[in-house]
Amino acid sequence: MNILFKTLNVILALLFFTSAALQYNDPDPIHWIFIYGLAAVLCCLAVGGKFFLPLIYISLGAVILEVLILSDGALQWYAKGMENMLSTPMSKEKPYIEEIREFFGALIVFGSNLYLLYYKNRKKN
């Protein structure tokens, strides 16, 4: 297995485990801990050469659902001029700030899942 692939997945696993742990204080922690935790587990499995397709598809489904739920917030963020989502504080007047952060977090997990599927299919062929 490619050393670059393993290194990338170790880094992503650490990122996703950290993200899952940081969700503990979030107002809606359960599904985000699930999404980030599952992404971390999938990356760890990939480092060991295991690609459990049902879990990858469950993760993709959960992430697609989140992206759809958060798309209104992403559109509001875009319409309001795409404020800096990292430095702008969250407030009741700007609920789209939290939603755009979650939206991009979900997209990162989505990209990671697609990469695992791509690598598995490439490896098979």
PDB file of C-alpha atoms in Angstrom:
ATOM      1  CA  MET A   1       0.000   0.000   0.000  1.00  0.00           C
ATOM      2  CA  ASN A   2       1.212   3.455  -0.865  1.00  0.00           C
ATOM      3  CA  ILE A   3       3.008   5.291   1.975  1.00  0.00           C
ATOM      4  CA  LEU A   4       1.434   8.590   0.872  1.00  0.00           C
ATOM      5  CA  PHE A   5      -2.041   7.040   1.133  1.00  0.00           C
ATOM      6  CA  LYS A   6      -1.310   5.716   4.625  1.00  0.00           C
ATOM      7  CA  THR A   7       0.154   9.022   5.789  1.00  0.00           C
ATOM      8  CA  LEU A   8      -2.810  10.992   4.452  1.00  0.00           C
ATOM      9  CA  ASN A   9      -5.246   8.670   6.195  1.00  0.00           C
ATOM     10  CA  VAL A  10      -3.377   8.871   9.499  1.00  0.00           C
ATOM     11  CA  ILE A  11      -3.516  12.676   9.293  1.00  0.00           C
ATOM     12  CA  LEU A  12      -7.220  12.603   8.364  1.00  0.00           C
ATOM     13  CA  ALA A  13      -7.977  10.131  11.161  1.00  0.00           C
ATOM     14  CA  LEU A  14      -6.314  12.439  13.693  1.00  0.00           C
ATOM     15  CA  LEU A  15      -8.198  15.424  12.271  1.00  0.00           C
ATOM     16  CA  PHE A  16     -11.534  13.597  12.398  1.00  0.00           C
ATOM     17  CA  PHE A  17     -10.970  12.187  15.911  1.00  0.00           C
ATOM     18  CA  THR A  18     -10.089  15.692  17.105  1.00  0.00           C
ATOM     19  CA  SER A  19     -13.153  17.128  15.379  1.00  0.00           C
ATOM     20  CA  ALA A  20     -15.374  14.475  16.978  1.00  0.00           C
ATOM     21  CA  ALA A  21     -13.945  15.267  20.425  1.00  0.00           C
ATOM     22  CA  LEU A  22     -14.500  19.003  19.950  1.00  0.00           C
ATOM     23  CA  GLN A  23     -18.183  18.416  19.190  1.00  0.00           C
ATOM     24  CA  TYR A  24     -18.813  17.483  22.823  1.00  0.00           C
ATOM     25  CA  ASN A  25     -19.713  21.108  23.692  1.00  0.00           C
ATOM     26  CA  ASP A  26     -21.734  21.705  20.515  1.00  0.00           C
ATOM     27  CA  PRO A  27     -25.511  22.245  20.785  1.00  0.00           C
ATOM     28  CA  ASP A  28     -26.071  19.238  18.477  1.00  0.00           C
ATOM     29  CA  PRO A  29     -23.161  16.907  19.306  1.00  0.00           C
ATOM     30  CA  ILE A  30     -24.507  13.404  18.684  1.00  0.00           C
ATOM     31  CA  HIS A  31     -24.720  13.341  14.896  1.00  0.00           C
ATOM     32  CA  TRP A  32     -21.477  15.300  14.459  1.00  0.00           C
ATOM     33  CA  ILE A  33     -19.598  12.958  16.785  1.00  0.00           C
ATOM     34  CA  PHE A  34     -21.035  10.099  14.713  1.00  0.00           C
ATOM     35  CA  ILE A  35     -20.049  11.665  11.381  1.00  0.00           C
ATOM     36  CA  TYR A  36     -16.517  12.655  12.391  1.00  0.00           C
ATOM     37  CA  GLY A  37     -15.984   9.508  14.456  1.00  0.00           C
ATOM     38  CA  LEU A  38     -17.063   7.244  11.612  1.00  0.00           C
ATOM     39  CA  ALA A  39     -14.818   9.136   9.185  1.00  0.00           C
ATOM     40  CA  ALA A  40     -11.892   8.647  11.583  1.00  0.00           C
ATOM     41  CA  VAL A  41     -12.605   4.920  11.896  1.00  0.00           C
ATOM     42  CA  LEU A  42     -12.825   4.561   8.106  1.00  0.00           C
ATOM     43  CA  CYS A  43      -9.442   6.280   7.709  1.00  0.00           C
ATOM     44  CA  CYS A  44      -7.906   3.995  10.348  1.00  0.00           C
ATOM     45  CA  LEU A  45      -9.307   0.939   8.584  1.00  0.00           C
ATOM     46  CA  ALA A  46      -7.904   2.191   5.280  1.00  0.00           C
ATOM     47  CA  VAL A  47      -4.431   2.498   6.828  1.00  0.00           C
ATOM     48  CA  GLY A  48      -4.720  -1.220   7.602  1.00  0.00           C
ATOM     49  CA  GLY A  49      -5.838  -1.964   4.049  1.00  0.00           C
ATOM     50  CA  LYS A  50      -9.484  -2.527   5.006  1.00  0.00           C
ATOM     51  CA  PHE A  51     -12.308  -0.848   3.114  1.00  0.00           C
ATOM     52  CA  PHE A  52     -15.659  -1.687   4.686  1.00  0.00           C
ATOM     53  CA  LEU A  53     -18.025  -0.507   1.951  1.00  0.00           C
ATOM     54  CA  PRO A  54     -21.260  -0.544   3.992  1.00  0.00           C
ATOM     55  CA  LEU A  55     -19.709   1.857   6.518  1.00  0.00           C
ATOM     56  CA  ILE A  56     -18.405   4.098   3.752  1.00  0.00           C
ATOM     57  CA  TYR A  57     -21.887   4.246   2.224  1.00  0.00           C
ATOM     58  CA  ILE A  58     -23.493   4.935   5.616  1.00  0.00           C
ATOM     59  CA  SER A  59     -21.020   7.781   6.115  1.00  0.00           C
ATOM     60  CA  LEU A  60     -21.710   9.149   2.638  1.00  0.00           C
ATOM     61  CA  GLY A  61     -25.457   9.040   3.275  1.00  0.00           C
ATOM     62  CA  ALA A  62     -25.131  10.854   6.606  1.00  0.00           C
ATOM     63  CA  VAL A  63     -22.889  13.517   5.092  1.00  0.00           C
ATOM     64  CA  ILE A  64     -25.133  14.059   2.059  1.00  0.00           C
ATOM     65  CA  LEU A  65     -28.081  14.474   4.430  1.00  0.00           C
ATOM     66  CA  GLU A  66     -26.128  17.058   6.459  1.00  0.00           C
ATOM     67  CA  VAL A  67     -25.108  18.963   3.326  1.00  0.00           C
ATOM     68  CA  LEU A  68     -28.743  19.107   2.236  1.00  0.00           C
ATOM     69  CA  ILE A  69     -29.884  20.250   5.673  1.00  0.00           C
ATOM     70  CA  LEU A  70     -27.179  22.933   5.825  1.00  0.00           C
ATOM     71  CA  SER A  71     -27.474  24.122   2.231  1.00  0.00           C
ATOM     72  CA  ASP A  72     -29.861  26.942   3.200  1.00  0.00           C
ATOM     73  CA  GLY A  73     -27.278  28.307   5.653  1.00  0.00           C
ATOM     74  CA  ALA A  74     -24.585  28.011   2.990  1.00  0.00           C
ATOM     75  CA  LEU A  75     -26.743  29.946   0.534  1.00  0.00           C
ATOM     76  CA  GLN A  76     -27.412  32.651   3.151  1.00  0.00           C
ATOM     77  CA  TRP A  77     -23.682  32.920   3.851  1.00  0.00           C
ATOM     78  CA  TYR A  78     -23.015  33.300   0.133  1.00  0.00           C
ATOM     79  CA  ALA A  79     -25.807  35.878  -0.298  1.00  0.00           C
ATOM     80  CA  LYS A  80     -24.521  37.940   2.648  1.00  0.00           C
ATOM     81  CA  GLY A  81     -21.121  38.366   1.024  1.00  0.00           C
ATOM     82  CA  MET A  82     -19.233  35.282   2.248  1.00  0.00           C
ATOM     83  CA  GLU A  83     -17.984  36.687   5.547  1.00  0.00           C
ATOM     84  CA  ASN A  84     -14.857  35.110   6.969  1.00  0.00           C
ATOM     85  CA  MET A  85     -16.350  32.017   8.557  1.00  0.00           C
ATOM     86  CA  LEU A  86     -13.384  31.444  10.859  1.00  0.00           C
ATOM     87  CA  SER A  87     -13.071  34.874  12.441  1.00  0.00           C
ATOM     88  CA  THR A  88     -16.727  35.953  12.465  1.00  0.00           C
ATOM     89  CA  PRO A  89     -18.268  35.094  15.833  1.00  0.00           C
ATOM     90  CA  MET A  90     -21.430  33.034  15.902  1.00  0.00           C
ATOM     91  CA  SER A  91     -24.521  34.941  16.971  1.00  0.00           C
ATOM     92  CA  LYS A  92     -28.291  34.782  16.783  1.00  0.00           C
ATOM     93  CA  GLU A  93     -28.157  37.431  14.049  1.00  0.00           C
ATOM     94  CA  LYS A  94     -25.831  35.252  11.957  1.00  0.00           C
ATOM     95  CA  PRO A  95     -26.898  31.616  12.348  1.00  0.00           C
ATOM     96  CA  TYR A  96     -25.441  30.875   8.934  1.00  0.00           C
ATOM     97  CA  ILE A  97     -21.898  31.185  10.360  1.00  0.00           C
ATOM     98  CA  GLU A  98     -22.239  27.949  12.329  1.00  0.00           C
ATOM     99  CA  GLU A  99     -24.076  26.338   9.422  1.00  0.00           C
ATOM    100  CA  ILE A 100     -21.376  27.190   6.884  1.00  0.00           C
ATOM    101  CA  ARG A 101     -18.690  25.802   9.196  1.00  0.00           C
ATOM    102  CA  GLU A 102     -20.668  22.591   9.563  1.00  0.00           C
ATOM    103  CA  PHE A 103     -21.347  22.559   5.810  1.00  0.00           C
ATOM    104  CA  PHE A 104     -17.650  22.642   4.959  1.00  0.00           C
ATOM    105  CA  GLY A 105     -16.884  20.082   7.677  1.00  0.00           C
ATOM    106  CA  ALA A 106     -19.392  17.754   6.053  1.00  0.00           C
ATOM    107  CA  LEU A 107     -17.835  18.394   2.634  1.00  0.00           C
ATOM    108  CA  ILE A 108     -14.399  17.463   3.986  1.00  0.00           C
ATOM    109  CA  VAL A 109     -15.786  14.149   5.263  1.00  0.00           C
ATOM    110  CA  PHE A 110     -17.572  13.667   1.919  1.00  0.00           C
ATOM    111  CA  GLY A 111     -14.299  14.188   0.033  1.00  0.00           C
ATOM    112  CA  SER A 112     -12.495  11.763   2.333  1.00  0.00           C
ATOM    113  CA  ASN A 113     -15.155   9.102   1.731  1.00  0.00           C
ATOM    114  CA  LEU A 114     -15.021   9.577  -2.030  1.00  0.00           C
ATOM    115  CA  TYR A 115     -11.231   9.283  -1.921  1.00  0.00           C
ATOM    116  CA  LEU A 116     -11.519   5.981  -0.026  1.00  0.00           C
ATOM    117  CA  LEU A 117     -13.943   4.645  -2.635  1.00  0.00           C
ATOM    118  CA  TYR A 118     -11.688   5.818  -5.456  1.00  0.00           C
ATOM    119  CA  TYR A 119      -8.601   4.246  -3.879  1.00  0.00           C
ATOM    120  CA  LYS A 120     -10.413   0.967  -3.207  1.00  0.00           C
ATOM    121  CA  ASN A 121     -11.644   0.758  -6.806  1.00  0.00           C
ATOM    122  CA  ARG A 122      -8.208   1.686  -8.157  1.00  0.00           C
ATOM    123  CA  LYS A 123      -6.599  -0.931  -5.963  1.00  0.00           C
ATOM    124  CA  LYS A 124      -9.085  -3.570  -7.157  1.00  0.00           C
ATOM    125  CA  ASN A 125      -8.344  -2.876 -10.830  1.00  0.00           C
TER     126      ASN A 125
END
